[in-house]
Amino acid sequence: MNEKLQVLAAKLNLSTERLQELMQNSSIVKYKKGSFLMQNGELSHQLGFIIKGALRTFTINQEGEDISFLLQVDGDFFGDYECFLSGAKSNWQLQTTTRTEIVLIEKQHLHFLMERDSFWIGFYKQIADICFLEAKRRIEELLFYTYEQRYLNLLTNRPKVIEKIPQKYIASYLGVTTQSLSRIKSRILLT
């Protein structure tokens, strides 16, 4: 088994045989830094898993501000899950922030696997659960945590985000300016 894919296998409890079956129905794609995986207004029939690298899910609001909603790194699933389910056009853009290697799972291939073997229905449910929990965590963070608490959560629980994502996108994700992020970091260093 490819060492890079062991993270995916471990995250979803896939045997070597199941991982091979999945990879026969998926593709590994490498992107340069700054590549767009999806643009606003496009349809998305894919979900992905980051083997190595980082990306952000963002939009440009009516005032022209770049708003990062999700920051994802090695071992994370990504995609516009609402668009994937509904077939509607996406309101989000996905862009790599480093050189990034991903596994892409096409909707039609996932459905093919589920029709052949009920194991893959459970696999799909795991991905759906992960997407739901990530969205719930993000909503709670935005509603209940201060900017400083959000940054501390990143430092504690997602240090790779701090390492791999530029500060301007982290600031946007937190809902602050880059100057405010610098002040937050200074306060944390003083405590």
Short mmCIF file of N, CA and C in Angstrom, two decimals:
data_model
loop_
_atom_site.label_atom_id
_atom_site.label_comp_id
_atom_site.label_asym_id
_atom_site.label_seq_id
_atom_site.Cartn_x
_atom_site.Cartn_y
_atom_site.Cartn_z
N MET A 1 0.85 -1.18 0.00
CA MET A 1 0.00 0.00 0.00
C MET A 1 0.89 1.24 0.00
N ASN A 2 0.57 2.19 -0.85
CA ASN A 2 1.29 3.45 -0.92
C ASN A 2 1.26 4.12 0.46
N GLU A 3 2.43 4.50 0.96
CA GLU A 3 2.52 5.12 2.29
C GLU A 3 1.64 6.35 2.42
N LYS A 4 1.55 7.13 1.35
CA LYS A 4 0.74 8.35 1.39
C LYS A 4 -0.74 8.04 1.59
N LEU A 5 -1.18 6.88 1.14
CA LEU A 5 -2.59 6.54 1.24
C LEU A 5 -2.94 5.85 2.55
N GLN A 6 -1.93 5.51 3.35
CA GLN A 6 -2.19 4.86 4.63
C GLN A 6 -3.01 5.75 5.56
N VAL A 7 -2.83 7.07 5.44
CA VAL A 7 -3.61 8.01 6.26
C VAL A 7 -5.09 7.88 5.93
N LEU A 8 -5.40 7.82 4.64
CA LEU A 8 -6.79 7.65 4.21
C LEU A 8 -7.34 6.32 4.70
N ALA A 9 -6.57 5.26 4.53
CA ALA A 9 -7.00 3.93 4.98
C ALA A 9 -7.26 3.91 6.48
N ALA A 10 -6.37 4.53 7.24
CA ALA A 10 -6.52 4.55 8.70
C ALA A 10 -7.72 5.39 9.12
N LYS A 11 -7.90 6.54 8.47
CA LYS A 11 -9.00 7.44 8.83
C LYS A 11 -10.36 6.78 8.64
N LEU A 12 -10.48 5.95 7.60
CA LEU A 12 -11.77 5.33 7.28
C LEU A 12 -11.77 3.83 7.53
N ASN A 13 -10.73 3.34 8.21
CA ASN A 13 -10.66 1.92 8.56
C ASN A 13 -10.81 1.01 7.34
N LEU A 14 -10.02 1.31 6.31
CA LEU A 14 -10.06 0.53 5.07
C LEU A 14 -8.94 -0.51 5.07
N SER A 15 -9.28 -1.72 4.69
CA SER A 15 -8.26 -2.75 4.51
C SER A 15 -7.48 -2.43 3.23
N THR A 16 -6.38 -3.12 3.04
CA THR A 16 -5.57 -2.94 1.83
C THR A 16 -6.41 -3.21 0.59
N GLU A 17 -7.23 -4.26 0.64
CA GLU A 17 -8.07 -4.63 -0.50
C GLU A 17 -9.10 -3.54 -0.80
N ARG A 18 -9.73 -3.02 0.25
CA ARG A 18 -10.75 -1.97 0.06
C ARG A 18 -10.10 -0.69 -0.47
N LEU A 19 -8.92 -0.37 0.03
CA LEU A 19 -8.22 0.81 -0.45
C LEU A 19 -7.89 0.66 -1.94
N GLN A 20 -7.44 -0.52 -2.33
CA GLN A 20 -7.14 -0.76 -3.74
C GLN A 20 -8.39 -0.62 -4.60
N GLU A 21 -9.50 -1.14 -4.10
CA GLU A 21 -10.77 -1.03 -4.82
C GLU A 21 -11.18 0.44 -4.97
N LEU A 22 -11.02 1.19 -3.89
CA LEU A 22 -11.35 2.62 -3.95
C LEU A 22 -10.46 3.33 -4.96
N MET A 23 -9.16 3.04 -4.94
CA MET A 23 -8.23 3.73 -5.82
C MET A 23 -8.43 3.36 -7.29
N GLN A 24 -9.00 2.19 -7.55
CA GLN A 24 -9.34 1.83 -8.93
C GLN A 24 -10.49 2.70 -9.45
N ASN A 25 -11.23 3.31 -8.54
CA ASN A 25 -12.37 4.15 -8.90
C ASN A 25 -12.15 5.61 -8.51
N SER A 26 -10.91 5.98 -8.27
CA SER A 26 -10.55 7.35 -7.89
C SER A 26 -9.31 7.75 -8.67
N SER A 27 -8.89 8.98 -8.48
CA SER A 27 -7.65 9.41 -9.11
C SER A 27 -6.83 10.24 -8.13
N ILE A 28 -5.52 10.16 -8.29
CA ILE A 28 -4.61 10.99 -7.51
C ILE A 28 -4.17 12.12 -8.43
N VAL A 29 -4.33 13.35 -7.95
CA VAL A 29 -4.00 14.53 -8.75
C VAL A 29 -3.08 15.43 -7.94
N LYS A 30 -2.08 15.98 -8.63
CA LYS A 30 -1.16 16.93 -8.00
C LYS A 30 -1.43 18.32 -8.56
N TYR A 31 -1.48 19.30 -7.66
CA TYR A 31 -1.74 20.68 -8.05
C TYR A 31 -0.60 21.58 -7.60
N LYS A 32 -0.33 22.60 -8.38
CA LYS A 32 0.63 23.63 -7.99
C LYS A 32 -0.02 24.57 -6.98
N LYS A 33 0.80 25.28 -6.25
CA LYS A 33 0.31 26.30 -5.32
C LYS A 33 -0.52 27.33 -6.11
N GLY A 34 -1.67 27.69 -5.55
CA GLY A 34 -2.53 28.70 -6.18
C GLY A 34 -3.50 28.15 -7.21
N SER A 35 -3.52 26.84 -7.40
CA SER A 35 -4.44 26.23 -8.38
C SER A 35 -5.86 26.23 -7.84
N PHE A 36 -6.80 26.43 -8.75
CA PHE A 36 -8.22 26.37 -8.38
C PHE A 36 -8.76 24.99 -8.72
N LEU A 37 -9.37 24.36 -7.72
CA LEU A 37 -10.01 23.07 -7.92
C LEU A 37 -11.47 23.26 -8.29
N MET A 38 -12.02 24.40 -7.88
CA MET A 38 -13.40 24.73 -8.20
C MET A 38 -13.57 26.24 -8.13
N GLN A 39 -14.34 26.77 -9.06
CA GLN A 39 -14.65 28.20 -9.09
C GLN A 39 -16.11 28.41 -8.72
N ASN A 40 -16.42 29.60 -8.24
CA ASN A 40 -17.79 29.99 -7.93
C ASN A 40 -18.66 29.80 -9.19
N GLY A 41 -19.83 29.20 -9.02
CA GLY A 41 -20.76 29.00 -10.13
C GLY A 41 -20.59 27.69 -10.87
N GLU A 42 -19.59 26.91 -10.51
CA GLU A 42 -19.37 25.62 -11.15
C GLU A 42 -20.14 24.52 -10.43
N LEU A 43 -20.36 23.43 -11.14
CA LEU A 43 -20.92 22.22 -10.54
C LEU A 43 -19.77 21.40 -9.99
N SER A 44 -20.04 20.65 -8.94
CA SER A 44 -19.01 19.76 -8.40
C SER A 44 -19.58 18.37 -8.22
N HIS A 45 -18.95 17.43 -8.86
CA HIS A 45 -19.35 16.03 -8.75
C HIS A 45 -18.25 15.21 -8.09
N GLN A 46 -17.43 15.88 -7.28
CA GLN A 46 -16.29 15.22 -6.67
C GLN A 46 -16.18 15.58 -5.19
N LEU A 47 -15.65 14.64 -4.45
CA LEU A 47 -15.17 14.90 -3.10
C LEU A 47 -13.70 14.54 -3.12
N GLY A 48 -12.93 15.13 -2.24
CA GLY A 48 -11.51 14.86 -2.25
C GLY A 48 -10.96 14.62 -0.86
N PHE A 49 -9.76 14.07 -0.86
CA PHE A 49 -9.01 13.81 0.37
C PHE A 49 -7.60 14.33 0.13
N ILE A 50 -7.10 15.15 1.05
CA ILE A 50 -5.77 15.72 0.89
C ILE A 50 -4.72 14.74 1.40
N ILE A 51 -3.91 14.24 0.50
CA ILE A 51 -2.80 13.37 0.88
C ILE A 51 -1.70 14.23 1.49
N LYS A 52 -1.36 15.30 0.78
CA LYS A 52 -0.31 16.20 1.25
C LYS A 52 -0.57 17.58 0.65
N GLY A 53 -0.50 18.59 1.51
CA GLY A 53 -0.69 19.95 1.02
C GLY A 53 -1.74 20.69 1.81
N ALA A 54 -2.31 21.72 1.19
CA ALA A 54 -3.31 22.55 1.87
C ALA A 54 -4.17 23.26 0.85
N LEU A 55 -5.40 23.51 1.26
CA LEU A 55 -6.30 24.30 0.42
C LEU A 55 -7.27 25.06 1.29
N ARG A 56 -7.93 26.00 0.66
CA ARG A 56 -8.93 26.78 1.37
C ARG A 56 -10.21 26.82 0.56
N THR A 57 -11.33 26.88 1.27
CA THR A 57 -12.63 27.07 0.67
C THR A 57 -13.01 28.51 0.99
N PHE A 58 -13.29 29.30 -0.04
CA PHE A 58 -13.54 30.72 0.19
C PHE A 58 -14.55 31.28 -0.80
N THR A 59 -14.95 32.50 -0.54
CA THR A 59 -15.81 33.24 -1.46
C THR A 59 -15.38 34.70 -1.44
N ILE A 60 -15.82 35.44 -2.42
CA ILE A 60 -15.62 36.88 -2.45
C ILE A 60 -16.99 37.50 -2.20
N ASN A 61 -17.11 38.29 -1.13
CA ASN A 61 -18.42 38.86 -0.80
C ASN A 61 -18.74 40.06 -1.69
N GLN A 62 -19.91 40.66 -1.49
CA GLN A 62 -20.37 41.77 -2.33
C GLN A 62 -19.47 43.00 -2.22
N GLU A 63 -18.75 43.13 -1.11
CA GLU A 63 -17.83 44.26 -0.94
C GLU A 63 -16.45 43.96 -1.54
N GLY A 64 -16.30 42.77 -2.13
CA GLY A 64 -15.03 42.39 -2.74
C GLY A 64 -14.03 41.79 -1.77
N GLU A 65 -14.48 41.49 -0.55
CA GLU A 65 -13.59 40.90 0.45
C GLU A 65 -13.49 39.39 0.25
N ASP A 66 -12.28 38.90 0.40
CA ASP A 66 -11.98 37.47 0.31
C ASP A 66 -12.26 36.85 1.68
N ILE A 67 -13.23 35.93 1.76
CA ILE A 67 -13.63 35.32 3.03
C ILE A 67 -13.30 33.83 2.99
N SER A 68 -12.33 33.41 3.79
CA SER A 68 -11.98 31.99 3.89
C SER A 68 -12.92 31.32 4.89
N PHE A 69 -13.62 30.28 4.44
CA PHE A 69 -14.56 29.58 5.32
C PHE A 69 -13.93 28.33 5.93
N LEU A 70 -13.21 27.56 5.11
CA LEU A 70 -12.54 26.35 5.60
C LEU A 70 -11.09 26.37 5.17
N LEU A 71 -10.22 25.88 6.06
CA LEU A 71 -8.80 25.70 5.77
C LEU A 71 -8.50 24.24 6.02
N GLN A 72 -8.00 23.56 4.99
CA GLN A 72 -7.83 22.11 5.10
C GLN A 72 -6.43 21.69 4.69
N VAL A 73 -5.93 20.67 5.38
CA VAL A 73 -4.56 20.21 5.20
C VAL A 73 -4.52 18.68 5.12
N ASP A 74 -3.30 18.14 5.13
CA ASP A 74 -3.09 16.69 5.05
C ASP A 74 -4.11 15.94 5.91
N GLY A 75 -4.75 14.94 5.32
CA GLY A 75 -5.66 14.09 6.08
C GLY A 75 -7.09 14.60 6.16
N ASP A 76 -7.39 15.72 5.50
CA ASP A 76 -8.75 16.27 5.53
C ASP A 76 -9.50 15.92 4.24
N PHE A 77 -10.81 15.73 4.39
CA PHE A 77 -11.70 15.64 3.24
C PHE A 77 -12.10 17.05 2.85
N PHE A 78 -12.43 17.25 1.58
CA PHE A 78 -12.86 18.57 1.13
C PHE A 78 -13.83 18.43 -0.03
N GLY A 79 -14.46 19.52 -0.33
CA GLY A 79 -15.39 19.60 -1.45
C GLY A 79 -16.60 20.40 -1.02
N ASP A 80 -17.37 20.82 -1.98
CA ASP A 80 -18.63 21.50 -1.67
C ASP A 80 -19.67 20.40 -1.56
N TYR A 81 -19.88 19.93 -0.34
CA TYR A 81 -20.75 18.77 -0.11
C TYR A 81 -22.19 19.07 -0.50
N GLU A 82 -22.65 20.29 -0.26
CA GLU A 82 -24.00 20.68 -0.67
C GLU A 82 -24.15 20.57 -2.19
N CYS A 83 -23.19 21.07 -2.91
CA CYS A 83 -23.19 21.01 -4.37
C CYS A 83 -23.11 19.56 -4.84
N PHE A 84 -22.28 18.77 -4.18
CA PHE A 84 -22.11 17.35 -4.50
C PHE A 84 -23.44 16.61 -4.37
N LEU A 85 -24.18 16.89 -3.29
CA LEU A 85 -25.46 16.22 -3.05
C LEU A 85 -26.57 16.71 -3.97
N SER A 86 -26.68 18.02 -4.12
CA SER A 86 -27.84 18.61 -4.79
C SER A 86 -27.68 18.78 -6.29
N GLY A 87 -26.45 18.84 -6.76
CA GLY A 87 -26.23 19.11 -8.17
C GLY A 87 -26.33 20.60 -8.50
N ALA A 88 -26.49 21.44 -7.47
CA ALA A 88 -26.57 22.89 -7.68
C ALA A 88 -25.18 23.46 -7.91
N LYS A 89 -25.13 24.65 -8.47
CA LYS A 89 -23.86 25.33 -8.68
C LYS A 89 -23.31 25.80 -7.33
N SER A 90 -22.01 25.79 -7.23
CA SER A 90 -21.35 26.15 -5.97
C SER A 90 -21.25 27.66 -5.78
N ASN A 91 -21.33 28.08 -4.54
CA ASN A 91 -21.07 29.48 -4.17
C ASN A 91 -19.64 29.66 -3.67
N TRP A 92 -18.86 28.59 -3.70
CA TRP A 92 -17.52 28.60 -3.12
C TRP A 92 -16.46 28.38 -4.17
N GLN A 93 -15.24 28.76 -3.80
CA GLN A 93 -14.06 28.47 -4.61
C GLN A 93 -13.11 27.64 -3.75
N LEU A 94 -12.43 26.70 -4.37
CA LEU A 94 -11.42 25.91 -3.67
C LEU A 94 -10.08 26.18 -4.34
N GLN A 95 -9.09 26.55 -3.53
CA GLN A 95 -7.78 26.91 -4.05
C GLN A 95 -6.69 26.32 -3.17
N THR A 96 -5.66 25.78 -3.80
CA THR A 96 -4.52 25.26 -3.05
C THR A 96 -3.68 26.43 -2.54
N THR A 97 -3.08 26.24 -1.37
CA THR A 97 -2.19 27.27 -0.82
C THR A 97 -0.74 26.79 -0.79
N THR A 98 -0.53 25.53 -1.14
CA THR A 98 0.81 24.94 -1.30
C THR A 98 0.70 23.94 -2.45
N ARG A 99 1.82 23.35 -2.83
CA ARG A 99 1.71 22.21 -3.74
C ARG A 99 0.91 21.15 -3.01
N THR A 100 -0.06 20.59 -3.69
CA THR A 100 -1.02 19.72 -3.01
C THR A 100 -1.29 18.47 -3.84
N GLU A 101 -1.33 17.35 -3.14
CA GLU A 101 -1.65 16.06 -3.77
C GLU A 101 -2.92 15.53 -3.13
N ILE A 102 -3.88 15.17 -3.98
CA ILE A 102 -5.19 14.76 -3.47
C ILE A 102 -5.69 13.49 -4.14
N VAL A 103 -6.61 12.84 -3.45
CA VAL A 103 -7.39 11.75 -4.04
C VAL A 103 -8.75 12.35 -4.37
N LEU A 104 -9.17 12.22 -5.63
CA LEU A 104 -10.49 12.70 -6.05
C LEU A 104 -11.41 11.51 -6.27
N ILE A 105 -12.60 11.61 -5.68
CA ILE A 105 -13.60 10.56 -5.81
C ILE A 105 -14.79 11.16 -6.55
N GLU A 106 -15.03 10.66 -7.75
CA GLU A 106 -16.16 11.13 -8.55
C GLU A 106 -17.46 10.54 -8.01
N LYS A 107 -18.51 11.33 -8.05
CA LYS A 107 -19.82 10.90 -7.56
C LYS A 107 -20.28 9.62 -8.27
N GLN A 108 -20.12 9.58 -9.59
CA GLN A 108 -20.56 8.40 -10.34
C GLN A 108 -19.79 7.16 -9.94
N HIS A 109 -18.50 7.30 -9.63
CA HIS A 109 -17.70 6.15 -9.21
C HIS A 109 -18.10 5.68 -7.81
N LEU A 110 -18.41 6.63 -6.95
CA LEU A 110 -18.86 6.29 -5.61
C LEU A 110 -20.20 5.54 -5.68
N HIS A 111 -21.10 6.02 -6.53
CA HIS A 111 -22.39 5.33 -6.70
C HIS A 111 -22.20 3.93 -7.28
N PHE A 112 -21.25 3.80 -8.20
CA PHE A 112 -20.93 2.49 -8.78
C PHE A 112 -20.49 1.53 -7.69
N LEU A 113 -19.59 1.99 -6.81
CA LEU A 113 -19.12 1.14 -5.71
C LEU A 113 -20.27 0.77 -4.77
N MET A 114 -21.13 1.73 -4.44
CA MET A 114 -22.24 1.47 -3.52
C MET A 114 -23.24 0.48 -4.11
N GLU A 115 -23.45 0.52 -5.41
CA GLU A 115 -24.38 -0.41 -6.05
C GLU A 115 -23.82 -1.83 -6.04
N ARG A 116 -22.51 -1.96 -6.10
CA ARG A 116 -21.88 -3.28 -6.13
C ARG A 116 -21.75 -3.93 -4.76
N ASP A 117 -21.55 -3.09 -3.71
CA ASP A 117 -21.22 -3.65 -2.40
C ASP A 117 -21.68 -2.68 -1.31
N SER A 118 -22.48 -3.17 -0.38
CA SER A 118 -23.04 -2.31 0.67
C SER A 118 -21.95 -1.74 1.60
N PHE A 119 -20.77 -2.33 1.60
CA PHE A 119 -19.66 -1.77 2.38
C PHE A 119 -19.46 -0.29 2.05
N TRP A 120 -19.59 0.05 0.78
CA TRP A 120 -19.31 1.41 0.33
C TRP A 120 -20.39 2.40 0.75
N ILE A 121 -21.58 1.90 1.08
CA ILE A 121 -22.61 2.78 1.64
C ILE A 121 -22.14 3.27 3.01
N GLY A 122 -21.58 2.37 3.80
CA GLY A 122 -21.01 2.75 5.10
C GLY A 122 -19.84 3.71 4.94
N PHE A 123 -19.01 3.47 3.93
CA PHE A 123 -17.88 4.35 3.63
C PHE A 123 -18.38 5.76 3.33
N TYR A 124 -19.40 5.84 2.48
CA TYR A 124 -19.98 7.13 2.10
C TYR A 124 -20.58 7.83 3.32
N LYS A 125 -21.22 7.05 4.18
CA LYS A 125 -21.79 7.62 5.40
C LYS A 125 -20.69 8.21 6.29
N GLN A 126 -19.55 7.53 6.36
CA GLN A 126 -18.43 8.06 7.15
C GLN A 126 -17.98 9.42 6.62
N ILE A 127 -17.88 9.53 5.30
CA ILE A 127 -17.48 10.81 4.71
C ILE A 127 -18.53 11.87 5.01
N ALA A 128 -19.80 11.52 4.86
CA ALA A 128 -20.89 12.46 5.16
C ALA A 128 -20.83 12.90 6.62
N ASP A 129 -20.58 11.96 7.51
CA ASP A 129 -20.48 12.29 8.94
C ASP A 129 -19.32 13.25 9.20
N ILE A 130 -18.19 13.00 8.57
CA ILE A 130 -17.02 13.87 8.74
C ILE A 130 -17.35 15.28 8.24
N CYS A 131 -17.98 15.37 7.07
CA CYS A 131 -18.36 16.68 6.53
C CYS A 131 -19.33 17.40 7.45
N PHE A 132 -20.32 16.67 7.97
CA PHE A 132 -21.30 17.27 8.87
C PHE A 132 -20.63 17.79 10.14
N LEU A 133 -19.79 16.97 10.74
CA LEU A 133 -19.14 17.37 11.99
C LEU A 133 -18.21 18.56 11.80
N GLU A 134 -17.53 18.60 10.66
CA GLU A 134 -16.65 19.74 10.36
C GLU A 134 -17.48 21.01 10.22
N ALA A 135 -18.60 20.93 9.51
CA ALA A 135 -19.47 22.10 9.35
C ALA A 135 -20.04 22.55 10.69
N LYS A 136 -20.46 21.60 11.50
CA LYS A 136 -21.02 21.91 12.82
C LYS A 136 -19.96 22.59 13.70
N ARG A 137 -18.75 22.04 13.68
CA ARG A 137 -17.65 22.62 14.47
C ARG A 137 -17.39 24.06 14.03
N ARG A 138 -17.38 24.27 12.73
CA ARG A 138 -17.09 25.61 12.20
C ARG A 138 -18.20 26.60 12.59
N ILE A 139 -19.45 26.18 12.49
CA ILE A 139 -20.57 27.06 12.86
C ILE A 139 -20.49 27.41 14.34
N GLU A 140 -20.25 26.42 15.19
CA GLU A 140 -20.14 26.68 16.63
C GLU A 140 -18.99 27.63 16.93
N GLU A 141 -17.89 27.43 16.23
CA GLU A 141 -16.72 28.29 16.41
C GLU A 141 -17.09 29.75 16.09
N LEU A 142 -17.77 29.95 14.98
CA LEU A 142 -18.15 31.31 14.58
C LEU A 142 -19.17 31.94 15.53
N LEU A 143 -20.06 31.12 16.07
CA LEU A 143 -21.11 31.64 16.94
C LEU A 143 -20.66 31.88 18.38
N PHE A 144 -19.81 31.01 18.90
CA PHE A 144 -19.57 31.00 20.34
C PHE A 144 -18.16 31.36 20.79
N TYR A 145 -17.18 31.38 19.89
CA TYR A 145 -15.80 31.61 20.31
C TYR A 145 -15.33 33.00 19.92
N THR A 146 -14.45 33.54 20.75
CA THR A 146 -13.81 34.81 20.41
C THR A 146 -12.76 34.54 19.34
N TYR A 147 -12.27 35.62 18.74
CA TYR A 147 -11.22 35.48 17.73
C TYR A 147 -10.00 34.80 18.31
N GLU A 148 -9.65 35.19 19.53
CA GLU A 148 -8.49 34.60 20.19
C GLU A 148 -8.70 33.10 20.45
N GLN A 149 -9.90 32.73 20.89
CA GLN A 149 -10.20 31.31 21.11
C GLN A 149 -10.11 30.52 19.81
N ARG A 150 -10.58 31.12 18.71
CA ARG A 150 -10.51 30.45 17.40
C ARG A 150 -9.05 30.19 17.02
N TYR A 151 -8.20 31.21 17.25
CA TYR A 151 -6.79 31.05 16.92
C TYR A 151 -6.14 29.99 17.81
N LEU A 152 -6.45 30.02 19.10
CA LEU A 152 -5.91 29.01 20.02
C LEU A 152 -6.36 27.60 19.61
N ASN A 153 -7.59 27.47 19.15
CA ASN A 153 -8.07 26.17 18.66
C ASN A 153 -7.24 25.69 17.48
N LEU A 154 -6.92 26.60 16.56
CA LEU A 154 -6.06 26.23 15.43
C LEU A 154 -4.69 25.79 15.93
N LEU A 155 -4.10 26.58 16.82
CA LEU A 155 -2.78 26.24 17.35
C LEU A 155 -2.76 24.87 18.02
N THR A 156 -3.80 24.60 18.79
CA THR A 156 -3.86 23.37 19.57
C THR A 156 -4.27 22.17 18.73
N ASN A 157 -5.32 22.33 17.96
CA ASN A 157 -5.92 21.18 17.27
C ASN A 157 -5.54 21.03 15.81
N ARG A 158 -5.05 22.11 15.19
CA ARG A 158 -4.76 22.06 13.76
C ARG A 158 -3.46 22.80 13.44
N PRO A 159 -2.35 22.42 14.08
CA PRO A 159 -1.11 23.17 13.87
C PRO A 159 -0.63 23.19 12.41
N LYS A 160 -0.99 22.16 11.64
CA LYS A 160 -0.58 22.15 10.22
C LYS A 160 -1.22 23.29 9.45
N VAL A 161 -2.41 23.71 9.87
CA VAL A 161 -3.06 24.86 9.22
C VAL A 161 -2.18 26.09 9.41
N ILE A 162 -1.67 26.29 10.62
CA ILE A 162 -0.80 27.43 10.92
C ILE A 162 0.47 27.36 10.08
N GLU A 163 1.01 26.14 9.90
CA GLU A 163 2.25 25.94 9.15
C GLU A 163 2.07 26.15 7.65
N LYS A 164 0.94 25.71 7.10
CA LYS A 164 0.80 25.61 5.65
C LYS A 164 -0.05 26.68 4.98
N ILE A 165 -0.81 27.43 5.76
CA ILE A 165 -1.73 28.41 5.17
C ILE A 165 -1.21 29.81 5.44
N PRO A 166 -1.15 30.67 4.43
CA PRO A 166 -0.69 32.05 4.64
C PRO A 166 -1.53 32.80 5.68
N GLN A 167 -0.88 33.69 6.40
CA GLN A 167 -1.51 34.43 7.50
C GLN A 167 -2.75 35.21 7.05
N LYS A 168 -2.73 35.75 5.83
CA LYS A 168 -3.89 36.54 5.39
C LYS A 168 -5.14 35.67 5.28
N TYR A 169 -4.97 34.39 4.94
CA TYR A 169 -6.13 33.50 4.85
C TYR A 169 -6.56 33.02 6.24
N ILE A 170 -5.59 32.84 7.13
CA ILE A 170 -5.92 32.49 8.51
C ILE A 170 -6.70 33.63 9.15
N ALA A 171 -6.25 34.86 8.92
CA ALA A 171 -6.96 36.03 9.46
C ALA A 171 -8.39 36.07 8.93
N SER A 172 -8.56 35.86 7.65
CA SER A 172 -9.89 35.86 7.05
C SER A 172 -10.76 34.76 7.64
N TYR A 173 -10.18 33.59 7.83
CA TYR A 173 -10.89 32.45 8.43
C TYR A 173 -11.36 32.78 9.85
N LEU A 174 -10.52 33.49 10.59
CA LEU A 174 -10.86 33.87 11.96
C LEU A 174 -11.85 35.03 12.01
N GLY A 175 -11.93 35.79 10.90
CA GLY A 175 -12.82 36.94 10.86
C GLY A 175 -12.17 38.22 11.31
N VAL A 176 -10.83 38.29 11.17
CA VAL A 176 -10.09 39.48 11.61
C VAL A 176 -9.17 39.96 10.48
N THR A 177 -8.60 41.14 10.67
CA THR A 177 -7.59 41.63 9.73
C THR A 177 -6.25 40.98 10.06
N THR A 178 -5.30 41.09 9.15
CA THR A 178 -3.96 40.54 9.42
C THR A 178 -3.31 41.27 10.60
N GLN A 179 -3.59 42.58 10.74
CA GLN A 179 -3.05 43.34 11.86
C GLN A 179 -3.62 42.82 13.18
N SER A 180 -4.93 42.55 13.20
CA SER A 180 -5.55 42.01 14.42
C SER A 180 -4.99 40.63 14.74
N LEU A 181 -4.74 39.83 13.72
CA LEU A 181 -4.15 38.51 13.95
C LEU A 181 -2.77 38.66 14.59
N SER A 182 -1.99 39.61 14.13
CA SER A 182 -0.66 39.85 14.74
C SER A 182 -0.80 40.21 16.21
N ARG A 183 -1.79 41.03 16.54
CA ARG A 183 -2.01 41.40 17.95
C ARG A 183 -2.45 40.19 18.78
N ILE A 184 -3.31 39.36 18.21
CA ILE A 184 -3.76 38.14 18.90
C ILE A 184 -2.56 37.24 19.19
N LYS A 185 -1.71 37.06 18.18
CA LYS A 185 -0.53 36.21 18.36
C LYS A 185 0.40 36.79 19.43
N SER A 186 0.56 38.11 19.44
CA SER A 186 1.41 38.76 20.45
C SER A 186 0.85 38.54 21.85
N ARG A 187 -0.46 38.69 22.01
CA ARG A 187 -1.08 38.48 23.33
C ARG A 187 -0.90 37.04 23.80
N ILE A 188 -1.03 36.10 22.88
CA ILE A 188 -0.88 34.69 23.24
C ILE A 188 0.56 34.41 23.67
N LEU A 189 1.52 35.01 22.98
CA LEU A 189 2.93 34.81 23.34
C LEU A 189 3.25 35.39 24.72
N LEU A 190 2.55 36.44 25.10
CA LEU A 190 2.79 37.07 26.41
C LEU A 190 2.19 36.29 27.57
N THR A 191 1.23 35.42 27.28
CA THR A 191 0.58 34.67 28.37
C THR A 191 1.24 33.34 28.63
#
